Coordinates of C-alpha atoms in Angstrom, one line a residue:
X109 CA -31.6 36.4 -72.6
X110 CA -32.0 37.9 -69.2
X111 CA -35.0 35.8 -68.5
X112 CA -33.2 32.7 -69.5
X113 CA -30.3 33.5 -67.1
X114 CA -32.8 34.2 -64.4
X115 CA -34.6 30.8 -64.9
X116 CA -31.3 29.0 -64.9
X117 CA -30.1 30.8 -61.7
X118 CA -33.5 30.1 -60.1
X119 CA -33.2 26.4 -61.0
X120 CA -29.7 26.2 -59.6
X121 CA -30.8 27.9 -56.3
X122 CA -33.8 25.5 -56.1
X123 CA -31.5 22.5 -56.8
X124 CA -29.0 23.6 -54.2
X125 CA -31.8 24.2 -51.7
X126 CA -33.3 20.9 -52.5
X127 CA -29.8 19.2 -52.0
X128 CA -29.3 21.1 -48.8
X129 CA -32.7 20.1 -47.6
X130 CA -32.1 16.4 -48.6
X131 CA -28.7 16.5 -47.0
X132 CA -30.0 17.9 -43.7
X133 CA -32.9 15.3 -43.6
X134 CA -30.5 12.5 -44.4
X135 CA -28.1 13.7 -41.7
X136 CA -30.8 14.0 -39.1
X137 CA -32.3 10.6 -39.9
X138 CA -28.8 9.0 -39.8
X139 CA -27.9 10.7 -36.5
X140 CA -31.1 9.1 -35.0
X141 CA -30.5 5.6 -36.5
X142 CA -28.8 3.1 -34.1
X143 CA -25.2 2.2 -34.7
X144 CA -24.2 -1.0 -36.5
X145 CA -23.7 -3.0 -33.3
X146 CA -24.6 -6.6 -32.7
X147 CA -23.6 -6.6 -29.0
X148 CA -21.9 -4.5 -26.4
X149 CA -18.4 -3.2 -27.3
X150 CA -15.8 -1.1 -25.6
X151 CA -14.4 1.8 -27.5
X152 CA -11.4 3.8 -26.2
X153 CA -10.7 7.5 -26.9
X154 CA -7.0 8.1 -26.1
X155 CA -5.7 11.4 -24.8
X156 CA -5.0 13.7 -27.7
X157 CA -7.6 12.1 -30.0
X158 CA -9.9 14.5 -31.9
X159 CA -13.4 13.9 -33.3
X160 CA -12.0 13.2 -36.7
X161 CA -9.7 10.4 -35.6
X162 CA -12.5 9.0 -33.4
X163 CA -14.9 9.0 -36.4
X164 CA -12.3 7.3 -38.5
X165 CA -11.8 4.6 -35.9
X166 CA -15.5 4.0 -35.5
X167 CA -15.9 3.7 -39.3
X168 CA -13.0 1.3 -39.6
X169 CA -14.6 -0.8 -36.9
X170 CA -17.8 -1.0 -39.0
X171 CA -19.9 0.8 -36.4
X172 CA -20.4 4.2 -38.0
X173 CA -20.7 4.4 -41.8
X174 CA -21.0 8.2 -42.0
X175 CA -18.7 9.8 -39.4
X176 CA -18.8 13.1 -41.3
X177 CA -22.4 13.5 -40.1
X178 CA -21.3 13.1 -36.5
X179 CA -18.5 15.6 -37.0
X180 CA -20.7 18.2 -38.6
X181 CA -23.3 17.9 -35.9
X182 CA -20.7 18.4 -33.2
X183 CA -19.4 21.4 -35.1
X184 CA -22.9 22.8 -35.4
X185 CA -23.3 22.4 -31.5
X186 CA -19.8 23.9 -31.0
X187 CA -18.8 20.8 -29.1
X188 CA -16.4 19.2 -31.6
X189 CA -13.4 20.0 -29.3
X190 CA -15.1 18.8 -26.1
X191 CA -14.9 15.0 -26.3
X192 CA -13.1 13.4 -23.4
X193 CA -10.6 10.5 -23.3
X194 CA -11.5 7.2 -21.7
X195 CA -13.2 3.9 -22.2
X196 CA -16.8 3.9 -23.4
X197 CA -19.4 1.1 -23.4
X198 CA -21.3 1.2 -26.7
X199 CA -24.6 -0.8 -26.6
X200 CA -26.8 -1.9 -29.5
X201 CA -29.5 0.7 -30.0
X202 CA -27.2 3.6 -29.3
X203 CA -27.6 6.4 -31.9
X204 CA -24.8 8.6 -33.2
X205 CA -26.4 11.5 -31.3
X206 CA -26.4 9.5 -28.1
X207 CA -22.8 8.5 -28.7
X208 CA -21.8 12.1 -29.2
X209 CA -23.4 13.0 -25.8
X210 CA -21.5 10.1 -24.2
X211 CA -18.2 11.5 -25.6
X212 CA -18.9 15.1 -24.6
X213 CA -20.2 14.3 -21.1
X214 CA -17.4 11.8 -20.5
X215 CA -19.7 8.9 -19.5
X216 CA -16.8 6.4 -19.4
X217 CA -16.9 2.9 -18.0
X218 CA -16.6 2.9 -14.2
X219 CA -14.7 0.1 -12.4
X220 CA -15.3 -0.7 -8.8
X221 CA -13.1 -1.8 -5.9
X222 CA -14.2 -2.4 -2.4
X223 CA -12.0 -1.9 0.7
X224 CA -13.6 -4.1 3.2
X225 CA -14.2 -3.1 6.9
X226 CA -11.8 -4.9 9.1
X227 CA -9.1 -5.3 6.5
X228 CA -5.5 -4.4 7.4
X229 CA -3.6 -1.9 5.2
X230 CA -1.7 -4.8 3.6
X231 CA -4.9 -6.6 2.6
X232 CA -6.2 -3.4 1.1
X233 CA -3.0 -2.9 -0.7
X234 CA -3.1 -6.4 -2.2
X235 CA -6.6 -5.7 -3.5
X236 CA -5.5 -2.5 -5.1
X237 CA -2.5 -4.3 -6.7
X238 CA -4.8 -6.9 -8.2
X239 CA -7.3 -4.3 -9.7
X240 CA -6.2 -4.3 -13.4
X241 CA -7.9 -1.1 -14.2
X242 CA -5.7 0.8 -11.9
X243 CA -2.3 2.1 -13.2
X244 CA 0.4 0.7 -10.8
X245 CA 2.9 3.3 -9.7
X246 CA 3.7 2.1 -6.1
X247 CA 6.4 -0.2 -5.1
X248 CA 4.4 -3.0 -3.5
X249 CA 7.5 -4.5 -1.9
X250 CA 8.3 -1.3 -0.1
X251 CA 7.7 -0.9 3.6
X252 CA 4.7 1.0 4.9
X253 CA 6.7 4.2 5.6
X254 CA 8.0 4.4 2.0
X255 CA 4.6 3.9 0.6
X256 CA 3.1 6.6 2.8
X257 CA 6.0 8.8 1.8
X258 CA 5.2 8.3 -1.9
X259 CA 1.6 9.5 -1.0
X260 CA 3.0 12.6 0.7
X261 CA 2.5 11.5 4.2
X262 CA 6.0 10.2 5.4
X263 CA 5.3 10.5 9.1
X264 CA 1.9 8.8 9.0
X265 CA 1.3 5.2 9.9
X266 CA -1.0 3.7 7.2
X267 CA -3.1 1.3 9.4
X268 CA -6.7 2.3 9.7
X269 CA -6.2 5.5 7.7
X270 CA -8.1 4.5 4.5
X271 CA -11.9 4.5 4.6
X272 CA -13.4 1.1 3.8
X273 CA -16.1 1.5 1.1
X274 CA -16.8 0.7 -2.6
X275 CA -15.1 3.2 -4.9
X276 CA -15.9 3.7 -8.6
X277 CA -13.3 5.0 -11.1
X278 CA -12.5 5.0 -14.7
X279 CA -9.6 3.1 -16.2
X280 CA -6.3 4.9 -16.0
X281 CA -6.5 6.2 -12.4
X282 CA -3.3 5.4 -10.5
X283 CA -3.1 3.4 -7.4
X284 CA -1.8 6.5 -5.6
X285 CA -4.8 8.5 -6.7
X286 CA -7.1 5.7 -5.4
X287 CA -5.3 5.5 -2.0
X288 CA -5.3 9.2 -1.6
X289 CA -9.1 9.3 -2.3
X290 CA -9.7 6.6 0.5
X291 CA -7.3 8.5 2.8
X292 CA -9.0 11.9 2.4
X293 CA -12.4 10.2 2.8
X294 CA -11.4 8.7 6.1
X295 CA -10.1 12.1 7.3
X296 CA -13.4 13.6 6.4
X297 CA -15.6 11.0 8.1
X298 CA -13.4 10.9 11.2
X299 CA -13.5 14.8 11.5
X300 CA -17.3 14.8 11.1
X301 CA -17.8 12.1 13.7
X302 CA -15.3 13.7 16.1
X303 CA -17.1 17.0 15.9
X304 CA -20.4 15.2 17.0
X305 CA -18.9 13.1 19.8
X306 CA -20.4 12.7 23.3
X307 CA -18.7 14.2 26.2
X308 CA -16.3 12.7 28.7
X309 CA -14.5 10.2 26.4
X310 CA -11.1 8.9 27.3
X311 CA -9.5 10.0 24.0
X312 CA -7.0 12.8 23.6
X313 CA -7.4 13.1 19.8
X314 CA -9.4 11.9 16.8
X315 CA -6.6 9.4 16.1
X316 CA -7.1 7.7 19.4
X317 CA -10.9 7.4 18.6
X318 CA -9.8 5.8 15.3
X319 CA -7.7 3.2 17.1
X320 CA -10.6 2.4 19.3
X321 CA -12.9 2.1 16.3
X322 CA -10.5 -0.4 14.6
X323 CA -10.7 -2.6 17.7
X324 CA -14.5 -2.4 17.8
X325 CA -14.5 -3.2 14.1
X326 CA -12.6 -6.4 14.6
X327 CA -14.5 -7.4 17.8
X328 CA -17.9 -7.9 16.2
X329 CA -19.8 -8.0 13.0
X330 CA -23.1 -7.7 14.8
X331 CA -24.2 -4.1 14.1
X332 CA -26.3 -3.6 17.2
X333 CA -23.4 -4.7 19.5
X334 CA -20.9 -2.0 18.4
X335 CA -22.2 0.5 20.9
X336 CA -22.1 -2.0 23.8
X337 CA -18.6 -3.1 23.0
X338 CA -17.5 0.5 22.8
X339 CA -19.1 1.0 26.2
X340 CA -17.2 -1.9 27.7
X341 CA -13.8 -0.6 26.4
X342 CA -14.4 3.0 27.4
X343 CA -15.4 2.0 31.0
X344 CA -12.2 -0.2 31.2
X345 CA -10.1 2.7 30.1
X346 CA -11.7 5.0 32.5
X347 CA -11.1 2.5 35.3
X348 CA -7.5 1.9 34.4
X349 CA -8.2 -1.7 33.4
X350 CA -6.4 -3.5 30.7
X351 CA -8.5 -3.7 27.5
X352 CA -7.5 -7.4 27.1
X353 CA -8.9 -7.7 23.5
X354 CA -7.9 -10.6 21.3
X355 CA -7.8 -8.8 18.0
X356 CA -4.9 -6.6 19.2
X357 CA -3.0 -9.8 20.1
X358 CA -3.7 -11.3 16.7
X359 CA -2.5 -8.1 15.0
X360 CA 0.7 -8.4 17.1
X361 CA 1.2 -12.0 16.0
X362 CA 1.1 -11.0 12.3
X363 CA 1.8 -13.9 10.1
X364 CA 2.4 -16.2 13.0
X365 CA -1.4 -16.2 13.8
X366 CA -2.7 -19.6 12.6
X367 CA -6.4 -19.1 13.5
X368 CA -6.0 -19.9 17.3
X369 CA -4.9 -17.8 20.2
X370 CA -3.1 -19.8 22.9
X371 CA -2.4 -18.9 26.5
X372 CA 1.3 -18.2 25.6
X373 CA 0.3 -15.8 23.0
X374 CA -1.3 -13.6 25.5
X375 CA 2.1 -12.8 27.0
X376 CA 3.9 -11.8 23.8
X377 CA 5.9 -8.6 24.3
X378 CA 4.3 -6.2 21.9
X379 CA 2.8 -2.7 22.4
X380 CA -0.3 -4.1 20.6
X381 CA -0.7 -6.8 23.3
X382 CA -3.5 -5.3 25.4
X383 CA -3.2 -8.2 27.9
X384 CA 0.1 -6.8 28.9
X385 CA 0.1 -3.1 28.2
X386 CA -2.5 -0.6 29.5
X387 CA -4.4 1.8 27.3
X388 CA -4.8 1.8 23.6
X389 CA -2.3 0.2 21.2
X390 CA -0.1 2.7 19.3
X391 CA -2.0 2.5 16.0
X392 CA -5.3 1.2 14.6
X393 CA -5.2 -2.5 13.8
X394 CA -7.6 -2.5 10.8
X395 CA -9.8 -0.3 8.6
X396 CA -12.8 0.8 10.7
X397 CA -16.1 1.7 9.0
X398 CA -18.2 4.7 9.8
X399 CA -20.5 2.6 12.2
X400 CA -17.5 1.5 14.3
X401 CA -16.1 5.1 14.4
X402 CA -19.6 6.4 15.5
X403 CA -19.7 3.7 18.2
X404 CA -16.3 4.7 19.5
X405 CA -17.5 8.2 19.9
X406 CA -20.9 7.3 21.1
X407 CA -20.4 4.3 23.5
X408 CA -23.6 2.7 25.0
X409 CA -24.1 3.5 28.6
X410 CA -24.2 0.6 31.1
X411 CA -22.2 -1.3 33.7
X412 CA -20.7 -4.2 31.8
X413 CA -16.9 -4.6 31.9
X414 CA -16.5 -7.9 30.1
X415 CA -17.9 -9.8 27.1
X416 CA -17.3 -13.2 25.5
X417 CA -18.2 -14.6 22.1
X418 CA -21.2 -16.9 22.2
X419 CA -20.0 -18.6 19.0
X420 CA -22.7 -17.3 16.7
X421 CA -21.2 -13.8 16.1
X422 CA -22.9 -12.2 19.1
X423 CA -21.6 -11.8 22.7
X424 CA -22.5 -12.3 26.3
X425 CA -21.9 -9.1 28.4
X426 CA -21.1 -9.3 32.1
X427 CA -20.7 -6.8 34.9
X428 CA -18.4 -8.9 37.1
X429 CA -15.5 -11.1 36.6
X430 CA -17.3 -14.0 38.2
X431 CA -20.2 -13.7 35.8
X432 CA -17.8 -13.4 32.9
X433 CA -15.9 -16.6 33.9
X434 CA -19.2 -18.4 34.1
X435 CA -20.0 -17.2 30.6
X436 CA -16.5 -18.3 29.3
X437 CA -17.1 -21.7 30.8
X438 CA -20.5 -22.0 29.1
X439 CA -19.8 -20.4 25.7
X440 CA -16.1 -21.2 25.2
X441 CA -15.4 -24.4 27.1
X442 CA -18.8 -25.9 26.8
X443 CA -19.2 -26.6 30.5

C-alpha cells in the first residue's frame, strides 16, 4: 500500500515537474516570438495604467495573445510596477521581451520642434502653438510680458532669450515646459560664451552681448562673415559711431515692413532705429545661435567700419566711407 502511494506521489511530482517545465519552455518561446503586427502601430500607456491593464489592451488589439506570460516575466524580474506612461512605437518583429524593455525604460516616441536662428519670439511662439504634440497652456493672445510672467520671469523681455535648436520631447510636454527648456539652454550657452570672451569689448553685461549677437544673426547667413561683421560693429561702438544696421530698423517697423526699406524708414522714431540712436538697441531683435553669440564675444580684428550686401548673401567690407559708397553704387545700385 505504501509503495503504491509512493508511486502515485512520484508520478504526480513528475507530472507537475513536466508541466512546469513545459509551461516555462512555452513561456520563454512565446516571449521571444514577435508580436502579431503587420505594420508600425502607436500604443499609449496612460498615467495610472498597470501592466495588467496594458496586457489586456494589447490582447484586445490582437497584438499579444498571452499577456499573462508578459506579466509573469515582469514579476519574475521585479519590474512589473516600473512601466512608464507615454506613446510607444511598436514595430513588426518586436518580441514581448523587447516590448517589456521599452515600457520599463520609457522609450517613448520623441517629437521634434526646431526654433530657427534669426526667428523673432513671436515666430517661435507660432511654431510652438502649431506643434500638436505639445499641451497648450499659454494664452497666445496675451502680450509678451504676460507670457513671460506665466513662465516665472515677469520682468524679462522675451526677444532673443530662447536658444534656437532642434528639441526632442514626448507627447504631453506643455508649451511652458518647452519654452523654459529653451530659455535655460540660452542662459547656459550665453554664460559659457561670456566666460570665454576676449578682452576690451564694449559690453557691460552678457545681455548686451546677446543683443549684439542677435544683430549679427540677422545681418548674415554666411558663417565665415560673422566674426568680420562683429568686428565692424564693435569698432563702431568703440568709436561712438552709429551702428546703422538695417535689421534693427526692420524690427522697429514690425508688421509695416513689406520687404523693402525706404529712405524715410531710416528716420522712424524708435529706440531700435540704429540710424538715429547711438549704441545698442534696448533688446535683442531675434534668436541668435551659438555661432553668432561666439562672434559677438570674439570679433575679428581689422580696420573695416562698413559693409554692404553683394546680393549673394556675402558682403563687401570697407575701411572708409568713400570706399563704402563706391561699394553701395556697385552692389546695390548697379553703377
